[in-house]
mmCIF file of C-alpha atoms and ligand atoms in Angstrom:
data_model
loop_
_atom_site.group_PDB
_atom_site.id
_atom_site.type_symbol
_atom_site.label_atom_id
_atom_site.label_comp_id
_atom_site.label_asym_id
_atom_site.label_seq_id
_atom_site.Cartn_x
_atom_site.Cartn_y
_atom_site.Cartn_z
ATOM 1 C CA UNK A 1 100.665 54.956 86.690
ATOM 2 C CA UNK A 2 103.282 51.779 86.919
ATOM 3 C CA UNK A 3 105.557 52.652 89.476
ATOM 4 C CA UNK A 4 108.359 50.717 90.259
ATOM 5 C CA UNK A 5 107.878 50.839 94.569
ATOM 6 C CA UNK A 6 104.387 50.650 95.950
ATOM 7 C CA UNK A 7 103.215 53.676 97.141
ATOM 8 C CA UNK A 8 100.051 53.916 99.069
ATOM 9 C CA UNK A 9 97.109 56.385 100.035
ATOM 10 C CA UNK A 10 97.926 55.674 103.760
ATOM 11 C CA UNK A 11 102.107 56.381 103.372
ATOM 12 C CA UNK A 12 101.097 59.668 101.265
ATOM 13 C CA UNK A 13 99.039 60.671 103.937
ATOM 14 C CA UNK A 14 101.822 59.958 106.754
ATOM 15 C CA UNK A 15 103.997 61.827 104.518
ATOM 16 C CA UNK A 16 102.028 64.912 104.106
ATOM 17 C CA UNK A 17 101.644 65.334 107.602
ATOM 18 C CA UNK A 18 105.041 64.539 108.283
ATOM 19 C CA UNK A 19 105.548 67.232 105.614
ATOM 20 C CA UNK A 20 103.343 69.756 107.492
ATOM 21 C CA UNK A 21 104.442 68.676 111.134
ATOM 22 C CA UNK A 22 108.339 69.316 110.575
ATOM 23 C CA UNK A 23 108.994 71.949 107.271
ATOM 24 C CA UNK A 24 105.270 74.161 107.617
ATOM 25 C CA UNK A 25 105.010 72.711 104.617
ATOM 26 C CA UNK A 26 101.125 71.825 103.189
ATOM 27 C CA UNK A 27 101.085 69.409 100.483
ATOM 28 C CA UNK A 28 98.226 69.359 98.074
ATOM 29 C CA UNK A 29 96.604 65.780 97.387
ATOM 30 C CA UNK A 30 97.651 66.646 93.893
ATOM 31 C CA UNK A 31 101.033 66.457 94.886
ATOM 32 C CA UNK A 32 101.611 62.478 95.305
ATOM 33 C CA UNK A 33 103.713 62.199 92.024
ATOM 34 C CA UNK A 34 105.936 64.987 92.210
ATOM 35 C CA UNK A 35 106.547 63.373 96.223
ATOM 36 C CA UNK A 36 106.491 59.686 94.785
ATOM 37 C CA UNK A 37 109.447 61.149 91.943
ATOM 38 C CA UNK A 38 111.403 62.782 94.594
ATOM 39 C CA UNK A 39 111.677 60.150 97.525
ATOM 40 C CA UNK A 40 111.826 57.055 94.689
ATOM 41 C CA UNK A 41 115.730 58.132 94.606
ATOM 42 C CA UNK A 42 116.267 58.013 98.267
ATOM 43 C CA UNK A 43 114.289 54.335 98.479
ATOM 44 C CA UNK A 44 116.277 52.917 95.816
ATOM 45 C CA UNK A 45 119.196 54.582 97.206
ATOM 46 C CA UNK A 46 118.597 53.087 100.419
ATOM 47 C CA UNK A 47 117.685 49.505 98.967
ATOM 48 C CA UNK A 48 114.629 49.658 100.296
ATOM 49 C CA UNK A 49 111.128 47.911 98.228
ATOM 50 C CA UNK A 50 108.316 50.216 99.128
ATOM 51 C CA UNK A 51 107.325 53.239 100.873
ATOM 52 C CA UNK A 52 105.896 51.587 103.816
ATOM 53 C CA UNK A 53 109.785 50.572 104.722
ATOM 54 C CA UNK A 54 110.984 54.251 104.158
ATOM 55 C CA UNK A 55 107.940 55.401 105.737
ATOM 56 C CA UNK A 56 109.114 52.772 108.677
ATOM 57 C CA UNK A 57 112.323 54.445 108.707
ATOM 58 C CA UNK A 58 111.547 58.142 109.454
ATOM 59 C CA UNK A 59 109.003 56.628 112.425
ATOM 60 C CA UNK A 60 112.228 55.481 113.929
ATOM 61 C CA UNK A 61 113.269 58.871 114.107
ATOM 62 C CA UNK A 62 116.660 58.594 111.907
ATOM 63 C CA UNK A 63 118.357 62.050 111.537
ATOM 64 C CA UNK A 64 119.731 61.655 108.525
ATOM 65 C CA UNK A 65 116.490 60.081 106.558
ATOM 66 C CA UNK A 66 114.584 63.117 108.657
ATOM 67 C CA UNK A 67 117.291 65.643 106.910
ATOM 68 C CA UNK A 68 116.983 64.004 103.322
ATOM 69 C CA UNK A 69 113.065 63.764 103.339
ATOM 70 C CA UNK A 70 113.178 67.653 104.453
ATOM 71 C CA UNK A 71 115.132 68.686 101.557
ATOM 72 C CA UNK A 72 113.154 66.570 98.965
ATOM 73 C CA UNK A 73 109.496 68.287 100.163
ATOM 74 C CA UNK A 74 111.164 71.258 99.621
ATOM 75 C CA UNK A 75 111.187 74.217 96.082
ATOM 76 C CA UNK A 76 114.393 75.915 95.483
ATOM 77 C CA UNK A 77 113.795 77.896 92.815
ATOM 78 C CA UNK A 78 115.473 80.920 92.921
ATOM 79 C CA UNK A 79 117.676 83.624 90.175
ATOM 80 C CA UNK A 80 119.362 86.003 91.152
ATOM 81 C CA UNK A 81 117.615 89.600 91.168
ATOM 82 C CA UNK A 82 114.571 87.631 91.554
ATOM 83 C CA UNK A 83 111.644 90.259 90.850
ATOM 84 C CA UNK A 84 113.408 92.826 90.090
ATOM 85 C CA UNK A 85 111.628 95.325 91.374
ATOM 86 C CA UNK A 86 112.681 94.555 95.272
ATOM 87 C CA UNK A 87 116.163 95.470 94.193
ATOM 88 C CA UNK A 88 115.196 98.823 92.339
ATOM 89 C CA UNK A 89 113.202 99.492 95.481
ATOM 90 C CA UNK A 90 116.271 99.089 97.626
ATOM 91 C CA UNK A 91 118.279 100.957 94.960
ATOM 92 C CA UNK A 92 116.306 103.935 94.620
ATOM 93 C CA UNK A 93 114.150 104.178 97.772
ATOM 94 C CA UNK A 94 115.430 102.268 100.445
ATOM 95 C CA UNK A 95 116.937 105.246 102.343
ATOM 96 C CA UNK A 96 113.535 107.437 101.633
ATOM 97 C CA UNK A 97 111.597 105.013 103.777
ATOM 98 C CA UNK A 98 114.319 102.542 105.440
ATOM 99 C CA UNK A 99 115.843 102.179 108.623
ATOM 100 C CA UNK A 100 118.522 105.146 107.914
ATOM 101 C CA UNK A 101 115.781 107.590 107.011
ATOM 102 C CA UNK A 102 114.768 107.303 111.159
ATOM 103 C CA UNK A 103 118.760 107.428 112.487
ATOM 104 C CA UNK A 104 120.447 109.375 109.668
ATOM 105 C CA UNK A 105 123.825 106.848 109.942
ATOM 106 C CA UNK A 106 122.930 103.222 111.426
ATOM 107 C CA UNK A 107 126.571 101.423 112.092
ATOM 108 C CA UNK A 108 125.384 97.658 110.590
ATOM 109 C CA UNK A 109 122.351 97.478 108.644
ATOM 110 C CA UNK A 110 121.035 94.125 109.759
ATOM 111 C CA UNK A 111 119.119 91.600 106.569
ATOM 112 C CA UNK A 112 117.600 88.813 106.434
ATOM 113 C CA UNK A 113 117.342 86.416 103.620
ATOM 114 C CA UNK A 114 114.845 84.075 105.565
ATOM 115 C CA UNK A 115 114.420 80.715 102.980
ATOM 116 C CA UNK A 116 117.525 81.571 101.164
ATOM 117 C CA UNK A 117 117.612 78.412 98.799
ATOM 118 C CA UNK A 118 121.450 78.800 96.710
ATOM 119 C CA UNK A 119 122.056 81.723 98.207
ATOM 120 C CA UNK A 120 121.503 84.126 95.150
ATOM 121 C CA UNK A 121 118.894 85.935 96.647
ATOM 122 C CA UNK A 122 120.322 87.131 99.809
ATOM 123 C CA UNK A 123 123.899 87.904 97.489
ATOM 124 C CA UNK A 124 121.603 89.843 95.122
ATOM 125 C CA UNK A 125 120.597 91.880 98.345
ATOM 126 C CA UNK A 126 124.319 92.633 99.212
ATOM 127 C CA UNK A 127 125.512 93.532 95.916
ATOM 128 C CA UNK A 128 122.118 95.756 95.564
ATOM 129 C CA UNK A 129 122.414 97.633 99.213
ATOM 130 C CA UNK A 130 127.124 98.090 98.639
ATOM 131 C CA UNK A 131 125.873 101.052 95.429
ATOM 132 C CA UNK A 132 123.051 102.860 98.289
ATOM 133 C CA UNK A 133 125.409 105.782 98.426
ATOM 134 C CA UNK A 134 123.183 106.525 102.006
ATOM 135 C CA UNK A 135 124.924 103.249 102.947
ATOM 136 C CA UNK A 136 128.311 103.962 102.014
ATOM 137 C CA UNK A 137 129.640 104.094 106.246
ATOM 138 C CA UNK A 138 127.065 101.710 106.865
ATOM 139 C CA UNK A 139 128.318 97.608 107.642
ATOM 140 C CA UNK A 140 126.055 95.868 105.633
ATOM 141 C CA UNK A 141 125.029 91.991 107.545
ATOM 142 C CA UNK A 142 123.301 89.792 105.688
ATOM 143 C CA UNK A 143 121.840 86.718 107.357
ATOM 144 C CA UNK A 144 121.403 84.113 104.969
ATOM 145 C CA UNK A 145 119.203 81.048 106.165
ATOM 146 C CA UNK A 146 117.443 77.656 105.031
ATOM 147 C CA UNK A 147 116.253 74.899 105.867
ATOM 148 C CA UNK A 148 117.174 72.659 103.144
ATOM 149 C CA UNK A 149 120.849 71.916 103.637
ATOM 150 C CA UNK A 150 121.898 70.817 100.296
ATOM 151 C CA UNK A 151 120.537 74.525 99.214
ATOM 152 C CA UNK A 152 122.206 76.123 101.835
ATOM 153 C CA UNK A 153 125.261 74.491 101.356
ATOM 154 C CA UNK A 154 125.086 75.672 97.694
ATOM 155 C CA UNK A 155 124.977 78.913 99.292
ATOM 156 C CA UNK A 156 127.496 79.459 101.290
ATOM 157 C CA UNK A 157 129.930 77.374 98.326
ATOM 158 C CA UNK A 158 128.506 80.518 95.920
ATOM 159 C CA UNK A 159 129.651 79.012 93.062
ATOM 160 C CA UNK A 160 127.175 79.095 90.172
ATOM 161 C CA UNK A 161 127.207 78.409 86.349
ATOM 162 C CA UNK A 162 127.890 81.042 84.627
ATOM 163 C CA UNK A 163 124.461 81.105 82.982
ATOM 164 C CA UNK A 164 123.148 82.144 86.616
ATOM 165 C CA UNK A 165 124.409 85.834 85.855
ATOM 166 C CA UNK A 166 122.505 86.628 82.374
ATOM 167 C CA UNK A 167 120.267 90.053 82.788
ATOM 168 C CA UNK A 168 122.894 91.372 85.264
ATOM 169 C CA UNK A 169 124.868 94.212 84.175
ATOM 170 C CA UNK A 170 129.097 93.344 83.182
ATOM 171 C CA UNK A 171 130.101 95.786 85.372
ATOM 172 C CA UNK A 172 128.231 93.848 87.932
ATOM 173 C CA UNK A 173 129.441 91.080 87.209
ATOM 174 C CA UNK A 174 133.119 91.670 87.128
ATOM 175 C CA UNK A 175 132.891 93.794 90.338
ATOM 176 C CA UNK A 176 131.863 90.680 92.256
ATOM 177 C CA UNK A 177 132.183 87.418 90.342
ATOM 178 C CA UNK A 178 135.091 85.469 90.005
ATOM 179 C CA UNK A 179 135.635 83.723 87.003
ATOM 180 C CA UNK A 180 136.571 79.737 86.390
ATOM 181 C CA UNK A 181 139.215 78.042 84.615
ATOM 182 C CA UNK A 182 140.672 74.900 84.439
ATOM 183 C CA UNK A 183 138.000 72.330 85.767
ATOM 184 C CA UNK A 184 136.134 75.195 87.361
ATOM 185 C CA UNK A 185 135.632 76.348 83.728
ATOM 186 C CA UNK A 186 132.147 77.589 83.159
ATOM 187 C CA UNK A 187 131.773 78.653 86.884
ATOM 188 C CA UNK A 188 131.101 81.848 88.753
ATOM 189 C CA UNK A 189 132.219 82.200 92.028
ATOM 190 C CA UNK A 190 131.358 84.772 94.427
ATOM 191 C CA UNK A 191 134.209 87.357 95.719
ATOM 192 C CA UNK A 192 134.873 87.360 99.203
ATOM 193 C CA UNK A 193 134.439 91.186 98.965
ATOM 194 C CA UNK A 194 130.962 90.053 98.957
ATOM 195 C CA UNK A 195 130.922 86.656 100.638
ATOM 196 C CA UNK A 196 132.253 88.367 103.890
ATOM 197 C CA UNK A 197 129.554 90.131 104.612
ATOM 198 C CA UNK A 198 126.970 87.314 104.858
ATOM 199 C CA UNK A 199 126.548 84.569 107.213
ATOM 200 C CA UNK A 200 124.469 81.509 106.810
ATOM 201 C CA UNK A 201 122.439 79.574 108.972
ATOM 202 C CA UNK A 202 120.305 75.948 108.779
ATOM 203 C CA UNK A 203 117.237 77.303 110.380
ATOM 204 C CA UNK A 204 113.995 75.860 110.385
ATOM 205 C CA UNK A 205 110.974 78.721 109.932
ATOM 206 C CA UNK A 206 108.985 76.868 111.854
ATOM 207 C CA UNK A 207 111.018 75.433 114.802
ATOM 208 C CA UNK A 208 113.145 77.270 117.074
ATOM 209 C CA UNK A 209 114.886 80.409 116.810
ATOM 210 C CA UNK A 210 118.089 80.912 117.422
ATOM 211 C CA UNK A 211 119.689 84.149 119.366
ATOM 212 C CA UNK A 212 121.341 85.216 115.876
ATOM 213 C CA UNK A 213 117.393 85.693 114.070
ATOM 214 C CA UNK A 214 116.610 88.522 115.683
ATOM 215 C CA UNK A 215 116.993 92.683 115.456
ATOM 216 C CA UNK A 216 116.860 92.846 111.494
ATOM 217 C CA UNK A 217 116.214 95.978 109.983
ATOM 218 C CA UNK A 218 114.977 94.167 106.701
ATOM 219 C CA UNK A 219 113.366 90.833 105.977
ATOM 220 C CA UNK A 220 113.059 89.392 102.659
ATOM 221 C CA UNK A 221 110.937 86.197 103.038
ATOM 222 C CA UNK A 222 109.733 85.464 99.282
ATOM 223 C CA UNK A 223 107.891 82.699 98.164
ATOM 224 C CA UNK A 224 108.482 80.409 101.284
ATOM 225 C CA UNK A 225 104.911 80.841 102.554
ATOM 226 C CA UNK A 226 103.088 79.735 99.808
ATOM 227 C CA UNK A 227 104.228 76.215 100.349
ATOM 228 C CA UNK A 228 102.806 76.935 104.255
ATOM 229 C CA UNK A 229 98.860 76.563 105.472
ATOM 230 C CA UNK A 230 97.346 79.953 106.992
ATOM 231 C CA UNK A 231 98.291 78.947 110.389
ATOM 232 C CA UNK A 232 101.920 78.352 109.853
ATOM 233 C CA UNK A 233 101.757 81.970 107.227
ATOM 234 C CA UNK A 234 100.235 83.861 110.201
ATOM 235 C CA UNK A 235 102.766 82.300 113.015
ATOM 236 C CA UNK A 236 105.796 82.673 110.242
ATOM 237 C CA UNK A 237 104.804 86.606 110.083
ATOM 238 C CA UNK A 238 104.354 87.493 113.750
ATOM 239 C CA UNK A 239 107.467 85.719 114.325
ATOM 240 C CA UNK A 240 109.255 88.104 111.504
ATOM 241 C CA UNK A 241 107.190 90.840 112.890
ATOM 242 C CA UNK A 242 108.763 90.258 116.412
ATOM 243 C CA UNK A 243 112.444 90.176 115.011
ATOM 244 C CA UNK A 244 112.373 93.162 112.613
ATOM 245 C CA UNK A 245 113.142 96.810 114.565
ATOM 246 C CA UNK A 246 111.055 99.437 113.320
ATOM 247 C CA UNK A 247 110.514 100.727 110.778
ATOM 248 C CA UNK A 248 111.739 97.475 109.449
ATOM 249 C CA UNK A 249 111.078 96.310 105.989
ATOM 250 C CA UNK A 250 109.007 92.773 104.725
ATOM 251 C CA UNK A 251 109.158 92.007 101.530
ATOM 252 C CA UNK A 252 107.571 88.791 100.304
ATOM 253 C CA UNK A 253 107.195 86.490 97.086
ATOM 254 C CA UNK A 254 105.242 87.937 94.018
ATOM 255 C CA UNK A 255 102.468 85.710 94.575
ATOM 256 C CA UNK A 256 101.613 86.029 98.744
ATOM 257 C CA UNK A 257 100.376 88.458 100.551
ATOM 258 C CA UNK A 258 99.477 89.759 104.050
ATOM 259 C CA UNK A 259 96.277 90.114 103.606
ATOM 260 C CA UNK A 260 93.884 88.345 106.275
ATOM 261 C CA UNK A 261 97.555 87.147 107.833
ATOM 262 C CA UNK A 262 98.760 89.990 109.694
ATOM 263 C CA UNK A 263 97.819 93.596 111.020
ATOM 264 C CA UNK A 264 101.574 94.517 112.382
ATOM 265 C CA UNK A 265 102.503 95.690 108.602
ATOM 266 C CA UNK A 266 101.530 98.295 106.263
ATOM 267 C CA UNK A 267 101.906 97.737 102.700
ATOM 268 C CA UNK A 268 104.573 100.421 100.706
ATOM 269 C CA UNK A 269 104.503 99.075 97.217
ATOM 270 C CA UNK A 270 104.694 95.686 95.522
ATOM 271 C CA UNK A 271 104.621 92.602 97.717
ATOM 272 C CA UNK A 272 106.587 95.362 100.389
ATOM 273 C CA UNK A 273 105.802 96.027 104.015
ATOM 274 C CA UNK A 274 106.912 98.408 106.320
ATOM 275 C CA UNK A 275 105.899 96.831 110.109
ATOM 276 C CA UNK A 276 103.768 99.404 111.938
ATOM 277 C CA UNK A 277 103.350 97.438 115.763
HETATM 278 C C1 LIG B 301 111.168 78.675 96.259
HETATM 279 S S1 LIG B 301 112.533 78.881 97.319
HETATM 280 C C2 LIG B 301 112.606 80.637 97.444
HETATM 281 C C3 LIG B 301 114.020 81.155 97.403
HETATM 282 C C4 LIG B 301 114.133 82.683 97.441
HETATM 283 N N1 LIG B 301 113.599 83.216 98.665
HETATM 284 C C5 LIG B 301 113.462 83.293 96.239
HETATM 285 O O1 LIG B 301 112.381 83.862 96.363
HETATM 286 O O2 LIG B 301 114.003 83.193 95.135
HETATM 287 C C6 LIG B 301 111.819 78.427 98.910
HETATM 288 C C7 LIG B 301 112.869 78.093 99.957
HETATM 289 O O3 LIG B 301 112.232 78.044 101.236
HETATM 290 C C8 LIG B 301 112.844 77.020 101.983
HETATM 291 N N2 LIG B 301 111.947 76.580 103.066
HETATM 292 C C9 LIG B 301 110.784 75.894 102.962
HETATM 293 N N3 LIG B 301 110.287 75.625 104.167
HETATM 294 C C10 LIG B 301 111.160 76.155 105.066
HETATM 295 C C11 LIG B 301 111.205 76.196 106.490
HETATM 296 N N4 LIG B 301 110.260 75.617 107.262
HETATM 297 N N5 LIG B 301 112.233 76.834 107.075
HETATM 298 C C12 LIG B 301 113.211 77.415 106.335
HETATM 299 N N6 LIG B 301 113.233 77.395 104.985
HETATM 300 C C13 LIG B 301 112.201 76.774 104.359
HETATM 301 C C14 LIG B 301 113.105 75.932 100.952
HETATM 302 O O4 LIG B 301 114.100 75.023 101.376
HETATM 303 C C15 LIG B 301 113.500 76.737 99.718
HETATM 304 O O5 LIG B 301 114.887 76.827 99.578
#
């Protein structure tokens, strides 16, 4: 492949373990051209000829190059109502098995949206949990966190295109969407109905945690730990393990599981836990 700034096996390998070191995250060899695409925008950016000199760069330890080569390693995928079947669970069955099934009338109902990306998945949790008519004198919290802080800040903005919000019902929609006009034409933004109760946080899943991740009653931590080797998965879930008050809820992305990770859960349904120690 012709590529316009050398890039060698040596600065891929720095990278990767830079990669692994700081974000959890475990980059396949495979990976070196989706990694050479994303950081050839910051180099030329940055006027700098090769990877060495960026490589150079984050050795010295600058913040800001640190932040920007954190959000490039990282996937933000996300849609709101992401596997749908999470939401019908917390529709339909959340207060069979939840935390209100144990104290028939909790005060705040504590989530987290652990790896939050844009923010659609821990709004799709809101908007899901305000029609649980168990939950109706319940405060609902919603903890909203990331790592990437051009995703989170996305989040916290919630404004989308209106395209985000196809599949979800009108009703939906104009219940807790504000619509655009004028240059904001073809936005969505969210309603600070629903806005208020989430808060957001730049957190890094595997750094320190501060005093505000703790004492959830539901985690949804979905397709984060399938960038992650086993060692980081099985720190990632004792951590969540240690924050969630029983009989908290995991759920986790459609294609990870728990299996050979953790004993502290049992499993309820699809990619769902329920934490048992
Ligand atoms: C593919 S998105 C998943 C978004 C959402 N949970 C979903 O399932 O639709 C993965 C998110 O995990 C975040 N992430 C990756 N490593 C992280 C870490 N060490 N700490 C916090 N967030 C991390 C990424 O920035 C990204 O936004």
């Amino acid at each position: 492949m012709d590529r316009e700034f050398k890039f060698t096996d040596e600065d891929f390998a720095w990278l990767r373990k830079l990669a692994l070191e700081r974000v959890g995250i475990s980059l396949a060899e495979s990976k070196m051209d989706m990694i050479y695409n994303r950081l050839a925008r910051r180099i030329r950016r940055l006027g700098l000829g090769d990877f060495a000199s960026y490589v150079m760069l984050l050795k010295r330890g600058d913040e800001e190059e640190l932040e920007q080569f954190t959000n490039a390693v990282t996937t933000n995928l996300t849609r709101f109502f992401r596997e749908p079947h999470h939401f019908t669970f917390l529709r339909n069955e959340f207060s069979r098995v939840g935390p209100e099934a144990e104290a028939k009338s909790p005060r705040v109902l504590r989530v987290w949206s652990a790896g939050c990306s844009s923010g659609e998945e821990a709004y799709s949790i809101a908007m899901t949990l305000h029609d649980v008519p168990a939950l109706r004198s319940t405060q609902i919290h919603v903890v909203a966190s990331d790592i990437d802080s051009a995703a989170l800040a996305r989040a916290e903005a919630g404004a989308y295109p209106i395209q985000a919000l196809e599949g979800i019902d009108y009703a939906m929609q104009k219940r807790w969407f504000l619509r655009g006009r004028g240059q904001n034409d073809g936005l969505v933004k969210v309603k600070s109905d629903l806005s208020d109760c989430l808060s957001f946080v730049q957190h890094n899943l595997v750094g320190a945690w501060p005093d505000e991740i703790a004492a959830f009653n539901v985690v949804f931590c979905r397709n984060v730990m399938i960038y992650f080797d086993k060692t980081h998965q099985q720190r990632l879930i004792e951590r969540i393990a240690e924050c969630l008050v029983p009989p908290g809820l995991l759920f986790i992305g459609h294609s990870e599981s728990l299996y050979g990770i953790s004993s502290r859960f049992e499993l309820l349904g699809q990619t769902l836990y329920r934490k048992i120690a």
